[in-house]
Amino acid sequence: MTGIDRPPGPAAARQRPGTGSPPATLLRAAEEVSALAPDLGWSEASGLVEALLDGVAHVLADAATDREQPRPQPLVVGAIGGTDRLPDHAGCRAAAGRLRALAEELLPHPAPWATETATVMTDLGDLLDRVADRTRRGALTRADKGVVLRRLHGLHRRLRAALPGPGGQDVR
C-alpha cells in the first residue's frame, strides 16, 4: 500500500542524525574488539595490547550510547615477565585488518574523542602488521621488543589524552 509510513522493525538499525554509524554496529564493534587481542610473543606486549583493546571497546560502547563524555577507563594490568615465544603472525594480521575496518565505523561519530580513538585503532593495526612482517623474517630481537613496547605505551597515552574528563581518564 502506498502512502503508509510504518516504523522500522526492532531488527532494523536506524542511524541517528549526526551520530555516524548505527548504535548496533558500534556495539558489535565493541564486542569484536574486546576479543581481538593477538599474542605478540611477549607477555608485556600482549598485556598492553589487551588493555588497549579493552579501552577501545569501552569507547566504542560509549559512542554507541551517544554519551557526551566516555566513562572512565578501567584499570587493566597486563602480565610482566614470562617466557618469550614467537608472535602469532596470523592473529596479528587478522587483528590489524579488523581494527582498521572497525575504526572506519567509529570515524563518522561527531565526538572528538571518538575520532582520536579511531586513529589509535588504525595505528595499532599498523603496529600489528609490522610485528607480523618482522616475524616472517624470523624471531624478533630485543630491539624489536623495545620499539613495540614504546609504541604501545604511546598509544595508551594518546587514548587517555583523547578522553575528556576530570582526571578519571588517567588510569595507568
Short mmCIF file of C-alpha atoms in Angstrom, two decimals:
data_model
loop_
_atom_site.label_atom_id
_atom_site.label_comp_id
_atom_site.label_asym_id
_atom_site.label_seq_id
_atom_site.Cartn_x
_atom_site.Cartn_y
_atom_site.Cartn_z
CA MET A 1 0.00 0.00 0.00
CA THR A 2 1.30 3.39 -0.79
CA GLY A 3 1.18 6.37 1.49
CA ILE A 4 1.53 4.40 4.74
CA ASP A 5 4.59 5.08 6.81
CA ARG A 6 5.46 2.23 9.10
CA PRO A 7 8.13 2.38 11.73
CA PRO A 8 11.03 0.03 11.14
CA GLY A 9 11.04 -3.29 12.94
CA PRO A 10 13.18 -3.84 16.02
CA ALA A 11 15.94 -5.51 14.00
CA ALA A 12 16.38 -2.50 11.74
CA ALA A 13 19.39 -0.43 12.71
CA ARG A 14 18.49 3.21 12.26
CA GLN A 15 21.19 5.79 12.00
CA ARG A 16 20.54 8.79 14.21
CA PRO A 17 21.23 12.15 12.60
CA GLY A 18 24.75 13.41 13.23
CA THR A 19 26.00 10.32 15.08
CA GLY A 20 27.71 8.36 12.31
CA SER A 21 27.29 4.59 12.42
CA PRO A 22 24.17 2.98 13.89
CA PRO A 23 24.42 2.09 17.60
CA ALA A 24 24.07 -1.65 16.94
CA THR A 25 27.08 -1.52 14.61
CA LEU A 26 29.21 0.21 17.23
CA LEU A 27 28.13 -2.26 19.94
CA ARG A 28 29.06 -5.18 17.69
CA ALA A 29 32.40 -3.47 17.01
CA ALA A 30 32.98 -3.11 20.77
CA GLU A 31 32.32 -6.80 21.28
CA GLU A 32 34.58 -7.76 18.40
CA VAL A 33 37.45 -5.50 19.52
CA SER A 34 37.38 -6.99 23.01
CA ALA A 35 38.05 -10.44 21.51
CA LEU A 36 40.85 -9.46 19.08
CA ALA A 37 43.97 -9.49 21.30
CA PRO A 38 46.70 -11.33 19.36
CA ASP A 39 49.70 -12.94 21.03
CA LEU A 40 52.77 -10.79 20.36
CA GLY A 41 55.15 -13.34 21.85
CA TRP A 42 56.00 -11.28 24.95
CA SER A 43 53.68 -11.20 27.91
CA GLU A 44 54.29 -7.47 28.46
CA ALA A 45 53.38 -6.53 24.88
CA SER A 46 50.42 -8.90 24.74
CA GLY A 47 49.12 -7.49 28.02
CA LEU A 48 49.44 -3.91 26.76
CA VAL A 49 47.60 -4.77 23.54
CA GLU A 50 44.84 -6.46 25.50
CA ALA A 51 44.49 -3.44 27.81
CA LEU A 52 44.43 -1.04 24.87
CA LEU A 53 41.77 -3.08 23.08
CA ASP A 54 39.71 -3.18 26.28
CA GLY A 55 39.85 0.62 26.50
CA VAL A 56 38.88 0.95 22.83
CA ALA A 57 35.94 -1.42 23.36
CA HIS A 58 34.68 0.79 26.20
CA VAL A 59 34.95 3.87 23.99
CA LEU A 60 33.02 2.12 21.20
CA ALA A 61 30.27 1.19 23.65
CA ASP A 62 30.11 4.78 24.91
CA ALA A 63 29.92 6.09 21.34
CA ALA A 64 27.04 3.71 20.65
CA THR A 65 25.07 5.15 23.55
CA ASP A 66 25.76 8.75 22.47
CA ARG A 67 27.44 9.74 25.70
CA GLU A 68 28.81 13.26 25.70
CA GLN A 69 31.86 12.01 27.57
CA PRO A 70 33.10 8.45 27.77
CA ARG A 71 33.07 6.74 31.12
CA PRO A 72 36.39 6.44 32.98
CA GLN A 73 38.57 3.68 31.63
CA PRO A 74 39.04 0.56 33.74
CA LEU A 75 42.43 -0.27 35.18
CA VAL A 76 43.84 -3.22 33.26
CA VAL A 77 47.24 -4.56 34.20
CA GLY A 78 48.97 -6.97 31.86
CA ALA A 79 51.36 -9.74 32.77
CA ILE A 80 55.02 -8.94 33.22
CA GLY A 81 57.73 -11.49 32.63
CA GLY A 82 57.20 -14.92 31.22
CA THR A 83 58.95 -16.85 28.51
CA ASP A 84 59.32 -15.21 25.11
CA ARG A 85 57.81 -17.11 22.21
CA LEU A 86 57.09 -16.47 18.56
CA PRO A 87 54.31 -13.97 17.93
CA ASP A 88 51.09 -15.22 16.40
CA HIS A 89 51.65 -13.98 12.84
CA ALA A 90 48.14 -14.82 11.62
CA GLY A 91 46.49 -13.36 14.72
CA CYS A 92 48.41 -10.10 14.30
CA ARG A 93 47.38 -9.82 10.63
CA ALA A 94 43.73 -10.63 11.34
CA ALA A 95 43.53 -8.19 14.27
CA ALA A 96 45.21 -5.44 12.21
CA GLY A 97 42.72 -5.76 9.39
CA ARG A 98 39.70 -5.82 11.69
CA LEU A 99 40.94 -2.82 13.69
CA ARG A 100 41.20 -0.75 10.53
CA ALA A 101 37.74 -1.80 9.36
CA LEU A 102 36.17 -1.14 12.76
CA ALA A 103 37.91 2.24 13.00
CA GLU A 104 36.00 3.23 9.87
CA GLU A 105 32.76 2.52 11.74
CA LEU A 106 33.77 4.85 14.58
CA LEU A 107 35.27 7.62 12.45
CA PRO A 108 31.96 9.32 11.47
CA HIS A 109 30.95 9.78 15.13
CA PRO A 110 30.89 13.53 15.89
CA ALA A 111 32.71 13.39 19.25
CA PRO A 112 36.41 14.37 19.04
CA TRP A 113 37.36 11.56 21.43
CA ALA A 114 35.79 9.04 19.03
CA THR A 115 37.84 10.35 16.12
CA GLU A 116 41.11 10.09 18.05
CA THR A 117 40.17 6.59 19.22
CA ALA A 118 39.65 5.56 15.58
CA THR A 119 43.13 6.92 14.80
CA VAL A 120 44.60 4.92 17.69
CA MET A 121 42.87 1.81 16.35
CA THR A 122 44.38 2.37 12.90
CA ASP A 123 47.84 2.99 14.36
CA LEU A 124 47.59 -0.18 16.46
CA GLY A 125 46.66 -2.07 13.28
CA ASP A 126 49.79 -0.68 11.60
CA LEU A 127 51.93 -1.77 14.54
CA LEU A 128 50.46 -5.29 14.49
CA ASP A 129 51.17 -5.51 10.76
CA ARG A 130 54.79 -4.50 11.39
CA VAL A 131 55.12 -7.22 14.04
CA ALA A 132 53.69 -9.75 11.59
CA ASP A 133 56.10 -8.57 8.85
CA ARG A 134 59.11 -8.88 11.15
CA THR A 135 58.14 -12.39 12.29
CA ARG A 136 58.01 -13.62 8.73
CA ARG A 137 61.75 -12.92 8.56
CA GLY A 138 62.48 -14.83 11.78
CA ALA A 139 62.38 -14.32 15.51
CA LEU A 140 62.03 -10.79 16.83
CA THR A 141 65.01 -9.24 18.60
CA ARG A 142 65.21 -7.34 21.88
CA ALA A 143 65.39 -4.13 19.84
CA ASP A 144 62.08 -5.05 18.18
CA LYS A 145 60.57 -5.66 21.60
CA GLY A 146 61.66 -2.22 22.82
CA VAL A 147 60.17 -0.47 19.80
CA VAL A 148 56.88 -2.34 20.11
CA LEU A 149 56.59 -1.61 23.84
CA ARG A 150 57.35 2.10 23.35
CA ARG A 151 54.74 2.39 20.62
CA LEU A 152 52.15 0.56 22.72
CA HIS A 153 52.81 2.89 25.65
CA GLY A 154 52.46 5.84 23.27
CA LEU A 155 49.10 4.55 22.01
CA HIS A 156 47.90 4.20 25.60
CA ARG A 157 48.93 7.80 26.34
CA ARG A 158 47.19 9.05 23.19
CA LEU A 159 43.96 7.23 24.07
CA ARG A 160 44.00 8.58 27.65
CA ALA A 161 44.75 12.10 26.41
CA ALA A 162 41.87 11.99 23.90
CA LEU A 163 39.28 11.09 26.53
CA PRO A 164 37.80 14.09 28.31
CA GLY A 165 37.08 14.07 31.99
CA PRO A 166 38.28 15.35 35.32
CA GLY A 167 41.38 13.25 35.82
CA GLY A 168 39.41 10.00 35.80
CA GLN A 169 40.80 9.00 32.43
CA ASP A 170 44.41 8.98 33.56
CA VAL A 171 44.43 5.36 34.67
CA ARG A 172 47.79 3.64 34.30
#
